[in-house]
Amino acid sequence: MVLQKRLDCGFSGYQVPAIPRATRSARKRVPFRKRVEGNQISAFDLLAAVAGKLLLDKESAPATNNTRSAEDQCAVETNTLKEESEDGYQSLKLETSNQDSANAEFFASELVPQTSDPNYSSKQSPSLRNGALVATSDCLERFDAQKLMNGKIKNEIGGLACNVETGPSVCGTSGDGIKTVSENKLLTDEELDRTGKASIGEVADKCPLEDAVVLDVKPPALVSSDTSIKVPSCVDHNPLVSFSAKQDDVNIVSRDDEEKSSGCTHPSPLREPFRSTPHIGDRRIRKILASKYWKVGPRSKNVLYSKYDENMKSGYCSRSAYKHSRSGRNYPFKKRKFFYCSSESNSDGGTSNDGISDSTENNNGNNPILYSKMHRVTGESSSLADQHKSFNSRDSHVKLRIKSFRVPELFIEIPESATVGSLKRTVMEAVTDIFGDGLCVGVLLQGKKVKDDNKTLLQTGISCDNQMDALGFSLEPNPSHTTPSLFPGGSPLKIPRDTPLPLARYAANPGLVNQVTCDPSLEPHMPNSGNYIESNNNCASSLIDMFDKSTTESTALIAVPAMSIETLAVVPAHQKSKQSDVAQRRIRRPFSISEVEALVQAVEKLGTGRWRDVKLRAFDNAKHRTYVDLKDKWKTLLHTARISPQQRRGEPVPQELLDRVLNAHTYWSQQQQSPESCLLYHNSTVIASSLHDVDEKILG
DNA sequence: GTTAGGG
DNA sequence: CCCTAAC
């Protein structure tokens, strides 16, 4: 049979924007909308997702009206970089960045000390516990919700790690309006003007809370590299609110390759919103997202594998994730039904994720209006507020700038015959899956994960004086599923099984015929005529093994990690054991045509019932295929062969192979019953060709 | 450890 | 793919 040749592409990142080079050079802004319509892969979606994610936590941000001032409008710049990875694969790096730091800034708001009071925490959205990083970009505001929705954002997420670099530091006291020095001169007056127009109120109006609820929009995941987002510190996470900006306002700015250094992307999970502080950090930090290896479970025909970063291993994996992932794929953002500790958090208007608050010059966090609003909205307890206040007054701000987010490396294998469109869809799906549901941000200080969300930055050691290089951020799975640490007193680990967890499944579009697999280093392989699925298997297996390894070792799952390692660490022994008891379900790896070919050939020769031999003969090198798998596959092949083509799903198996399956099955069935019929059978011209090996063997 | 079959 | 009974 003819197998399609596949192309393997390694993606170290996605370049969001496909902004025309020329444009970029010119540093012009490209209307967001335009880009979207441009059928770009979704830079838009990606951005939206990212932005949304960062900005909102729908769950956590129920009702906030506040938004960031219009002034905060930010432009997202995109940078397209092409990289050549070591393995020779082409890597596409998608980076978006805000062009104007002045316009878009990503600030890390201080963490608000939280009380240990369980009640308190329960009220908060899980993500809120600490300072939230909220990044809101004006530009993103509007499109966000809808776009995001359209963007199919999925729940599960892998972890991303990013490093924060210290950017040009701007230190200011809380009182200072922190004005970021714009590195870019890109903004035009007009732009600036525009930016300034939107008022908070307007924004709020635009984004009614209800909408958010109704839509159940998930915070988009984010990711854009080099994107600086300014978020009012007081901004709620309410997606709607955040995205209230007009579309017009949203611009993608292409930026020159000036700052390519940033290859990082980082996500900021909204899940853990920080209570944004009115103050803005003094420093601007550039976060670099280190790409990790993400592993993606195969979906239907297409399989995307991404490497998961070791860091990510930290354990964001969960078996449950796998199962959930199936359902997780619904794009319409489902409202997350379950909140970790309390469902209240959802309704809690107070929730705000503010991790990074965007501050404009005005809002430095000092903006009284925003401030008050924030409190009101968040509904923080007075005590908390007080703490907050005091904290702020004496504390200097740490200003963080996220330079870029880097999408985890993904490897895609797709037939040459696949269309570009299918490739795009596949990639898009992979990306949306990854960012899909929410990401939470993990903070790493000098390589160590900062677990205590209640500690202040100061207490944690993150201060203006610190080397920001030591600060890193990682993307973690949605906290709502995992954030035990947030509830010191409670038992975090309850992960309700019945609760629909967002899953992440990186499945390729079902409609696609492409098979995406991993293997960067391998050349496209053709099935061998021999029984062995040689290189093919080897490659695949090696990759898979790698995946498996990382998965098991790290405990991190590809898709939706249920919890982080740390989380696990704090889990009670019994719970832990419980988890460990449940072996992780293996990732689904659809059989390729070449594998089917090999299987059929082996079975024709060896017969059914000798799966171990079949395994050794044809899949000895495919470590991930057990004889049970082969047996099961044969079973399904047989079933497939017996049903009408219309009823078949998945990557179509050549009829020829199916015919051989039926013939072999018939033949061997007869063999078992009456060995004598063997000869008779062999004479049959129908199977003769396919069974000639068998003949030889038998006859010989 | 394999096989076979249901889930 | 998982789980298990049966061998």
XYZ file of C-alpha atoms (C1' of nucleotides) in Angstrom:
714
model
C 0.000 0.000 0.000
C 1.091 3.438 -0.339
C 1.877 5.365 2.653
C 2.028 8.966 2.785
C 5.166 10.581 3.431
C 5.069 12.748 6.363
C 6.792 15.847 7.165
C 8.029 16.409 10.520
C 8.190 19.825 11.822
C 9.367 20.924 15.105
C 7.856 23.958 16.538
C 9.711 25.571 19.167
C 7.199 28.188 19.319
C 4.561 29.743 17.345
C 4.785 32.988 15.842
C 1.715 34.524 16.490
C 1.418 36.954 14.123
C 1.928 36.592 11.058
C 2.657 39.941 10.375
C 4.116 40.640 7.072
C 7.709 41.209 7.254
C 7.449 44.474 5.635
C 4.997 45.522 8.111
C 7.099 44.508 10.861
C 9.974 46.355 9.634
C 7.913 49.331 9.363
C 6.713 48.653 12.758
C 3.287 49.415 11.822
C 0.400 48.364 13.706
C -1.769 45.928 12.209
C -5.298 45.951 13.268
C -6.014 42.968 15.187
C -9.055 42.266 13.339
C -7.307 42.280 10.215
C -4.987 39.774 11.290
C -7.622 37.567 12.355
C -9.454 37.716 9.239
C -6.296 37.143 7.481
C -6.703 33.601 8.371
C -3.586 33.688 10.211
C -3.311 30.939 12.289
C -4.474 32.258 14.975
C -2.112 34.487 16.117
C -5.093 36.182 17.030
C -6.592 33.359 18.819
C -3.429 32.678 20.393
C -2.987 36.135 21.537
C -6.449 36.384 22.601
C -6.125 33.293 24.474
C -3.063 34.401 26.053
C -4.289 37.723 26.888
C -7.448 36.376 28.127
C -5.761 33.956 30.225
C -3.637 36.417 31.690
C -6.254 38.840 32.198
C -9.102 37.008 33.220
C -10.058 34.388 35.262
C -13.592 34.200 34.670
C -14.065 32.130 37.592
C -12.112 34.191 39.769
C -13.281 37.360 38.421
C -16.819 37.443 38.611
C -17.933 40.643 38.811
C -15.672 43.133 38.549
C -16.309 46.101 36.772
C -13.170 47.573 37.033
C -11.088 47.486 34.276
C -8.170 49.080 33.499
C -8.198 52.427 32.215
C -8.478 52.947 28.651
C -5.170 54.406 28.695
C -3.831 51.106 29.209
C -4.467 50.086 25.833
C -1.703 48.090 24.676
C -0.498 47.034 21.438
C 0.784 43.705 20.839
C 3.668 43.307 18.754
C 4.502 40.244 17.109
C 7.699 39.045 16.091
C 8.155 36.316 13.763
C 11.242 34.439 14.003
C 12.291 31.502 12.215
C 14.539 29.225 13.882
C 16.398 26.316 12.828
C 16.529 23.877 15.539
C 19.372 21.652 16.133
C 17.638 18.788 14.741
C 17.319 20.611 11.574
C 13.691 21.043 11.860
C 12.282 24.243 11.103
C 10.956 25.954 13.991
C 8.468 28.589 13.871
C 8.573 30.895 16.667
C 5.732 33.017 17.280
C 6.230 35.892 19.375
C 4.188 38.780 20.063
C 5.229 41.630 21.961
C 3.913 44.806 22.969
C 5.620 47.350 21.238
C 5.382 50.060 23.474
C 6.290 49.407 26.860
C 4.638 52.540 27.709
C 1.488 51.330 26.303
C 1.574 47.916 27.418
C 3.199 46.914 30.447
C 3.060 43.851 32.283
C 3.355 44.446 35.837
C 3.480 42.171 38.590
C 1.445 43.401 41.299
C 2.444 42.739 44.684
C 1.126 39.815 46.299
C -1.394 40.464 48.802
C -0.777 38.785 51.974
C -3.516 36.552 52.733
C -4.848 35.474 55.828
C -4.567 31.987 56.763
C -8.144 31.971 57.562
C -9.685 29.159 55.673
C -12.808 30.986 55.234
C -11.119 33.726 53.707
C -9.368 31.674 51.264
C -12.360 29.770 50.393
C -14.009 32.847 49.319
C -11.336 33.771 47.116
C -11.063 32.293 43.892
C -8.487 29.746 44.046
C -6.341 31.693 41.973
C -6.560 34.724 43.894
C -4.726 33.798 46.802
C -1.873 35.772 45.987
C -0.862 38.526 44.093
C -2.231 38.045 40.895
C -0.594 38.749 37.825
C -2.971 40.270 35.728
C -2.164 41.395 32.483
C -4.674 43.127 30.644
C -4.096 44.578 27.457
C -6.417 46.992 26.155
C -6.001 45.746 22.851
C -7.065 42.448 23.831
C -9.983 43.477 25.684
C -12.539 43.368 23.204
C -11.857 40.632 21.046
C -11.124 38.612 23.885
C -14.229 37.151 24.776
C -15.660 36.360 21.535
C -12.541 35.717 19.886
C -11.409 33.595 22.559
C -14.474 31.725 22.532
C -14.155 31.119 18.986
C -10.689 30.289 19.545
C -11.595 27.123 21.170
C -9.773 27.334 24.179
C -9.331 24.282 26.010
C -8.916 23.524 29.465
C -5.883 21.767 29.847
C -2.633 23.151 29.926
C 0.751 22.012 30.262
C 3.143 23.966 32.119
C 5.243 26.532 30.718
C 8.110 27.943 32.354
C 9.426 31.261 31.760
C 12.203 33.194 33.028
C 11.902 36.640 34.015
C 14.545 38.883 33.091
C 15.040 42.094 34.523
C 14.147 44.613 32.079
C 14.949 48.109 32.207
C 14.144 48.634 35.664
C 11.987 51.305 36.742
C 11.648 51.682 40.318
C 9.140 53.709 41.860
C 7.570 53.975 45.088
C 4.079 53.112 45.398
C 3.246 56.662 45.229
C 5.004 57.190 42.087
C 3.141 56.937 39.040
C 5.081 54.479 37.383
C 5.544 55.423 34.007
C 7.277 53.095 31.988
C 9.759 54.424 29.781
C 8.663 53.408 26.503
C 11.246 51.653 24.717
C 9.384 51.899 21.648
C 8.761 54.984 19.973
C 6.448 53.187 17.891
C 3.306 54.517 19.208
C 1.917 57.265 17.356
C 0.228 60.111 18.893
C -2.896 58.858 17.544
C -2.489 55.669 19.203
C -1.679 57.207 22.377
C -4.606 59.311 22.033
C -6.840 56.545 21.507
C -5.564 54.791 24.335
C -6.330 57.459 26.615
C -9.861 57.677 25.609
C -11.373 54.756 27.078
C -12.501 55.233 30.490
C -12.913 52.687 33.012
C -16.509 53.175 33.139
C -16.765 52.668 29.519
C -14.982 49.569 29.685
C -17.086 48.291 32.367
C -20.108 49.050 30.441
C -18.884 47.252 27.585
C -18.226 44.291 29.503
C -21.043 43.576 31.707
C -20.477 41.053 34.177
C -23.303 39.039 33.134
C -21.861 38.627 29.852
C -18.988 37.102 31.282
C -21.054 34.751 33.148
C -23.221 33.933 30.349
C -20.519 33.435 28.001
C -18.651 31.601 30.409
C -15.646 32.642 28.760
C -12.569 31.260 29.927
C -9.765 33.376 30.336
C -7.819 33.051 27.319
C -4.571 31.685 27.614
C -2.011 33.792 26.634
C 0.945 33.857 25.224
C 2.641 36.194 23.428
C 6.008 36.871 23.612
C 7.343 40.144 24.136
C 4.053 41.366 24.876
C 3.848 43.790 27.512
C 0.573 44.256 28.954
C -0.506 46.858 31.201
C -3.070 46.031 33.559
C -4.530 48.187 36.059
C -3.682 46.739 39.248
C -7.178 46.879 40.270
C -8.462 45.235 37.306
C -10.581 42.318 37.757
C -10.075 39.306 35.944
C -13.327 39.340 34.502
C -12.615 38.592 31.012
C -15.247 40.709 29.748
C -14.125 43.586 31.537
C -10.669 43.209 30.600
C -11.391 42.926 27.103
C -13.732 45.648 26.862
C -11.499 47.591 24.682
C -12.701 48.348 21.323
C -11.520 46.316 18.576
C -10.190 49.265 16.942
C -8.039 49.698 19.804
C -6.553 46.430 19.439
C -3.629 46.470 17.354
C -0.988 44.167 16.699
C 2.170 45.831 16.257
C 4.783 44.165 14.533
C 8.012 44.842 15.828
C 11.311 44.544 14.404
C 13.449 41.932 15.398
C 14.943 44.141 17.834
C 14.295 42.183 20.773
C 14.538 38.798 19.623
C 16.344 37.744 22.553
C 13.200 37.130 24.124
C 12.247 33.891 23.073
C 10.182 33.383 25.835
C 6.705 33.393 26.321
C 5.040 33.111 29.356
C 1.787 32.569 30.334
C 0.305 33.917 33.210
C -2.259 31.913 34.631
C -5.053 33.720 35.796
C -5.997 31.120 38.022
C -3.994 32.535 40.563
C -4.792 35.971 40.369
C -2.873 38.154 42.399
C -4.635 40.683 44.223
C -3.403 43.395 42.302
C -2.068 46.117 44.205
C -2.493 49.531 43.238
C 1.122 49.829 43.164
C 3.137 48.944 40.426
C 6.295 47.211 40.674
C 9.347 49.171 40.455
C 11.010 46.944 38.231
C 10.220 45.834 34.959
C 10.937 42.368 34.503
C 11.189 40.607 31.395
C 10.042 37.194 31.592
C 11.356 34.706 29.409
C 9.500 31.711 28.876
C 11.585 28.792 28.534
C 10.118 26.381 26.277
C 9.487 23.173 27.785
C 8.631 20.029 26.357
C 5.062 19.456 26.201
C 3.606 16.350 25.395
C 0.462 16.247 23.656
C -1.785 13.414 23.465
C -2.743 12.364 20.089
C -6.080 13.203 19.062
C -7.897 11.319 16.605
C -5.911 11.334 13.562
C -3.554 13.910 14.407
C -1.266 13.690 17.152
C 0.789 16.387 18.441
C 3.492 15.809 20.757
C 5.187 18.449 22.489
C 7.989 18.099 24.730
C 7.360 18.754 28.174
C 9.773 20.724 29.938
C 11.403 19.126 32.731
C 10.496 21.940 34.807
C 7.080 21.328 33.925
C 7.416 17.987 35.193
C 6.807 19.396 38.312
C 4.016 17.472 38.114
C 1.358 18.798 36.351
C 0.073 15.728 35.271
C -2.742 13.760 36.065
C -4.224 10.750 34.853
C -7.509 12.256 35.160
C -6.391 14.756 32.802
C -6.257 12.269 30.152
C -9.749 11.250 30.476
C -10.965 14.614 30.917
C -9.239 15.757 27.977
C -11.680 14.069 25.833
C -14.360 16.234 26.936
C -12.158 19.103 27.410
C -12.150 19.893 23.875
C -15.250 21.848 23.750
C -14.456 25.132 22.561
C -17.231 27.075 23.777
C -15.842 27.948 26.909
C -17.545 26.018 29.407
C -17.851 27.591 32.570
C -15.828 25.855 34.967
C -18.171 24.216 37.211
C -15.882 23.283 39.756
C -13.832 25.300 41.884
C -11.477 23.834 43.967
C -12.445 24.588 47.353
C -15.447 26.483 46.873
C -17.749 27.207 44.188
C -18.256 30.491 45.709
C -15.206 31.698 44.264
C -16.854 31.831 40.995
C -19.593 33.960 41.999
C -17.462 35.932 44.124
C -17.240 39.157 42.478
C -14.330 39.931 44.461
C -12.177 37.537 42.827
C -9.744 39.139 40.908
C -6.833 37.801 39.493
C -4.476 40.275 39.276
C -1.318 39.091 38.897
C 0.136 41.518 36.965
C -1.556 44.601 37.126
C -1.295 46.793 34.429
C -0.640 50.123 35.366
C -0.635 53.065 33.354
C 0.905 56.107 34.371
C -2.121 57.032 36.138
C -2.999 53.985 37.625
C 0.070 53.107 39.054
C -2.015 51.528 41.416
C -2.389 54.719 43.019
C -5.301 55.716 41.148
C -7.810 56.233 43.800
C -10.640 55.269 41.713
C -9.220 52.113 40.638
C -8.081 51.462 43.996
C -11.339 51.794 45.636
C -12.929 50.032 42.919
C -10.686 47.249 43.283
C -11.425 46.812 46.825
C -15.000 47.057 46.304
C -15.011 44.685 43.588
C -12.833 42.247 45.083
C -14.735 42.341 48.182
C -11.712 41.791 50.090
C -12.195 41.739 53.689
C -11.422 44.932 55.314
C -8.683 43.378 57.202
C -7.241 42.153 54.123
C -7.561 45.439 52.544
C -5.851 46.950 55.411
C -3.077 44.623 55.156
C -2.904 45.374 51.667
C -2.817 48.944 52.281
C -0.158 48.839 54.810
C 1.745 46.600 52.679
C 1.582 48.869 49.847
C 2.473 51.888 51.686
C 5.711 50.628 52.766
C 6.539 48.444 49.976
C 8.114 49.281 46.828
C 6.787 47.752 43.762
C 8.157 45.102 41.704
C 7.492 45.718 38.176
C 7.536 42.869 35.855
C 7.505 42.929 32.223
C 6.822 39.870 30.312
C 8.769 40.069 27.284
C 7.409 37.139 25.571
C 5.856 33.824 25.877
C 7.154 30.931 24.207
C 4.991 28.168 23.187
C 6.264 24.862 24.196
C 7.953 22.927 21.592
C 5.706 20.807 19.565
C 6.489 18.306 16.987
C 4.116 17.705 14.279
C 4.129 15.088 11.700
C 1.873 15.635 8.878
C 1.570 14.134 5.446
C 3.018 16.094 2.647
C -0.259 15.855 0.996
C -1.927 17.629 3.807
C -3.042 21.083 3.045
C -1.600 24.106 4.583
C -4.952 24.732 6.026
C -4.976 21.434 7.744
C -1.563 22.128 9.052
C -2.769 25.364 10.424
C -5.689 23.779 12.026
C -3.585 21.139 13.513
C -1.202 23.579 14.930
C -3.958 25.746 16.104
C -5.605 22.967 17.857
C -2.475 22.007 19.531
C -1.943 25.484 20.667
C -5.413 26.071 21.815
C -5.337 22.853 23.632
C -2.306 23.858 25.396
C -3.595 27.129 26.413
C -7.015 26.121 26.605
C -8.227 26.161 29.967
C -6.350 28.129 32.076
C -2.967 28.355 33.125
C -1.797 29.322 36.403
C 1.453 30.885 37.003
C 4.101 29.375 39.068
C 6.791 31.489 40.498
C 10.278 30.273 40.657
C 12.854 32.050 42.618
C 16.314 30.960 41.875
C 15.043 27.776 40.547
C 12.951 27.065 43.518
C 9.296 27.157 43.358
C 7.624 29.544 45.597
C 4.800 27.727 47.114
C 3.442 30.049 49.595
C 1.101 32.282 47.842
C 0.441 34.251 50.875
C 3.871 35.504 51.298
C 4.618 38.867 50.068
C 7.111 39.398 47.418
C 9.276 40.985 49.926
C 9.020 38.052 52.214
C 9.685 35.750 49.428
C 12.737 37.582 48.447
C 11.453 39.140 45.357
C 12.313 42.693 45.697
C 13.580 45.476 43.695
C 16.982 44.719 44.901
C 16.878 41.256 43.764
C 18.221 39.960 40.684
C 15.290 39.450 38.600
C 17.140 36.884 36.738
C 16.516 34.651 39.594
C 12.861 34.998 39.136
C 11.091 32.679 36.875
C 7.552 32.010 35.998
C 6.047 28.863 34.892
C 2.756 27.983 33.486
C 0.926 25.391 35.292
C -2.228 23.629 34.849
C -5.304 25.190 35.900
C -5.170 25.723 39.557
C -8.725 25.104 40.039
C -7.872 21.561 39.745
C -4.772 21.670 41.566
C -4.136 24.261 43.987
C -4.022 22.578 47.172
C -1.323 24.675 48.478
C -3.656 27.486 48.424
C -5.690 25.989 51.064
C -3.387 25.392 53.814
C -5.966 24.221 56.151
C -8.040 22.208 53.910
C -7.385 19.227 51.932
C -6.649 20.537 48.717
C -6.362 17.470 47.017
C -9.795 16.668 46.583
C -10.155 16.648 43.047
C -13.628 15.775 42.520
C -13.812 13.117 40.106
C -17.197 14.036 39.128
C -16.228 17.433 38.390
C -15.558 17.967 34.858
C -12.020 18.868 34.747
C -10.863 20.694 31.914
C -8.873 18.509 29.898
C -6.529 19.238 27.549
C -6.259 17.191 24.697
C -4.176 18.004 21.922
C -5.887 16.326 19.293
C -5.708 17.244 15.870
C -8.750 18.191 14.136
C -10.725 15.114 13.601
C -11.374 16.125 10.157
C -7.815 16.237 9.369
C -6.198 13.425 7.788
C -2.906 14.332 8.991
C -1.241 12.511 11.541
C 0.806 14.531 13.724
C 3.373 12.769 15.555
C 6.453 13.586 17.117
C 9.760 13.079 15.900
C 11.815 15.715 14.977
C 14.813 13.905 14.138
C 13.411 11.341 11.953
C 13.038 11.532 8.366
C 9.793 10.816 6.887
C 9.528 7.195 6.744
C 7.835 4.928 4.462
C 6.486 1.737 5.598
C 8.660 -1.036 4.909
C 7.788 -3.829 2.811
C 9.137 -6.011 5.446
C 7.353 -7.020 8.488
C 9.213 -4.704 10.605
C 8.066 -1.318 11.039
C 11.504 -0.243 11.106
C 12.591 3.178 11.244
C 9.136 4.191 11.552
C 8.643 2.342 14.651
C 11.941 3.136 15.925
C 11.472 6.720 15.505
C 8.127 6.723 16.872
C 9.019 4.577 19.672
C 11.986 6.570 20.550
C 9.993 9.669 20.666
C 7.311 8.087 22.477
C 9.642 6.621 24.870
C 10.971 9.973 25.453
C 7.559 11.167 26.143
C 6.794 8.380 28.335
C 9.870 8.915 30.185
C 9.305 12.467 30.747
C 5.823 11.808 31.648
C 6.473 9.209 34.130
C 9.496 10.717 35.512
C 8.074 14.039 35.863
C 4.711 12.922 36.684
C 3.651 15.625 34.595
C 1.189 14.854 32.102
C 0.851 16.225 28.940
C -2.401 17.445 29.057
C -3.883 18.466 32.123
C -1.920 17.921 35.038
C -3.901 17.498 37.997
C -1.400 18.712 40.290
C 2.037 19.794 40.640
C 4.702 17.940 42.305
C 4.671 20.241 45.103
C 1.118 19.630 45.443
C 1.731 16.039 45.593
C 4.270 16.555 48.170
C 1.846 18.086 50.474
C -0.701 15.521 49.885
C -1.485 13.263 52.678
C 0.052 9.927 52.415
C -3.087 8.119 51.776
C -4.086 10.436 49.105
C -0.769 10.203 47.592
C -0.809 6.524 47.533
C -4.161 6.681 46.057
C -2.887 8.660 43.258
C 0.083 6.592 42.702
C -2.109 3.606 42.782
C -3.834 4.690 39.809
C -1.448 4.125 37.102
C -1.376 6.674 34.556
C -3.234 5.827 31.527
C -0.997 5.587 28.580
C -1.259 8.149 25.986
C -3.304 7.153 23.066
C -1.228 6.512 20.052
C -3.243 5.696 17.067
C -1.773 3.126 14.831
C -0.312 4.505 11.715
C -1.035 2.931 8.419
C 2.424 1.556 8.317
C 1.915 -0.043 11.653
C -1.305 -1.537 10.535
C 0.452 -2.820 7.519
C 3.084 -4.445 9.627
C 0.514 -5.872 11.939
C -1.496 -7.345 9.153
C 1.515 -8.794 7.597
C 2.647 -10.374 10.803
C -0.726 -11.784 11.560
C -1.034 -13.180 8.104
C 2.147 -14.980 8.707
C 1.759 -15.962 12.303
C -1.906 -16.070 12.719
C -4.061 -14.687 15.425
C -3.483 -15.837 18.882
C 0.212 -15.415 18.792
C 0.399 -11.845 19.763
C 3.633 -12.124 21.518
C 5.214 -13.462 18.410
C 3.578 -10.796 16.343
C 4.968 -8.261 18.653
C 8.443 -9.642 18.432
C 8.263 -10.006 14.766
C 6.868 -6.739 13.698
C 6.887 -4.453 16.668
C 9.904 -5.442 18.560
C 11.236 -1.994 18.283
C 8.028 -0.302 19.079
C 8.287 -0.326 22.784
C 5.041 1.357 23.231
C 3.135 -1.352 21.460
C 2.491 -4.291 23.622
C 1.181 -7.506 22.340
C -2.029 -6.647 23.988
C -2.109 -3.493 22.002
C -1.545 -5.423 18.862
C -4.248 -7.802 19.748
C -6.585 -4.977 20.467
C -5.679 -3.301 17.261
C -6.372 -6.417 15.355
C -9.675 -6.561 17.044
C -10.524 -3.104 16.014
C -9.241 -3.670 12.545
C -11.471 -6.604 12.202
C -14.352 -4.594 13.395
C -13.507 -1.826 11.053
C -13.299 -4.180 8.168
C -16.732 -5.453 8.930
C -18.486 -2.196 9.101
C -19.357 0.055 6.277
C -16.837 2.644 5.276
C -19.256 5.310 6.331
C -19.205 4.077 9.825
C -15.492 4.121 10.077
C -13.780 6.840 11.867
C -10.346 8.007 12.313
C -7.657 7.814 9.826
C -8.971 5.682 7.065
C -7.364 2.347 6.731
C -6.804 1.328 3.171
C -9.410 -1.093 2.044
C -6.723 -3.361 0.887
C -5.476 -3.775 4.385
C -8.922 -4.339 5.689
C -9.471 -6.996 3.138
C -6.324 -8.658 4.193
C -7.475 -8.481 7.758
C -10.675 -10.251 6.911
C -8.924 -12.812 4.855
C -6.322 -13.494 7.439
C -8.910 -13.687 10.123
C -10.973 -16.093 8.126
C -8.002 -18.113 7.266
C -6.682 -18.436 10.735
C -10.043 -19.088 12.148
C -10.334 -22.000 9.901
C -6.873 -23.063 10.762
C -7.745 -23.321 14.333
C -10.817 -25.267 13.672
C -9.513 -27.514 11.066
C -5.871 -27.445 10.363
C -6.439 -29.657 7.438
C -8.153 -26.943 5.577
C -4.951 -25.137 5.455
C -3.982 -26.379 2.120
C -7.313 -25.719 0.715
C -7.215 -22.260 1.958
C -3.903 -21.568 0.607
C -4.954 -22.413 -2.775
C -7.331 -19.653 -2.642
C -6.168 -16.983 -4.937
C -7.703 -14.396 -2.806
C -5.310 -14.686 -0.080
C -2.563 -16.345 -1.762
C -0.633 -13.270 -2.356
C -0.915 -11.905 1.038
C -0.278 -15.161 2.652
C 2.518 -16.331 0.586
C 4.792 -16.011 3.485
C 2.565 -18.186 5.411
C 2.611 -20.642 2.660
C 6.247 -20.699 2.606
C 6.400 -21.226 6.221
C 3.814 -23.822 6.356
C 4.834 -25.539 3.251
C 8.431 -25.247 4.067
C 3.859 -13.998 31.136
C 0.149 -14.769 27.509
C -4.350 -14.917 25.646
C -8.925 -13.690 25.072
C -12.560 -10.826 25.687
C -15.383 -7.360 27.937
C -15.342 -2.505 29.250
C -6.427 1.468 26.146
C -7.606 -0.781 30.479
C -8.817 -4.652 33.279
C -9.199 -9.403 34.257
C -10.095 -13.998 34.055
C -8.046 -18.016 32.580
C -4.248 -20.607 31.383
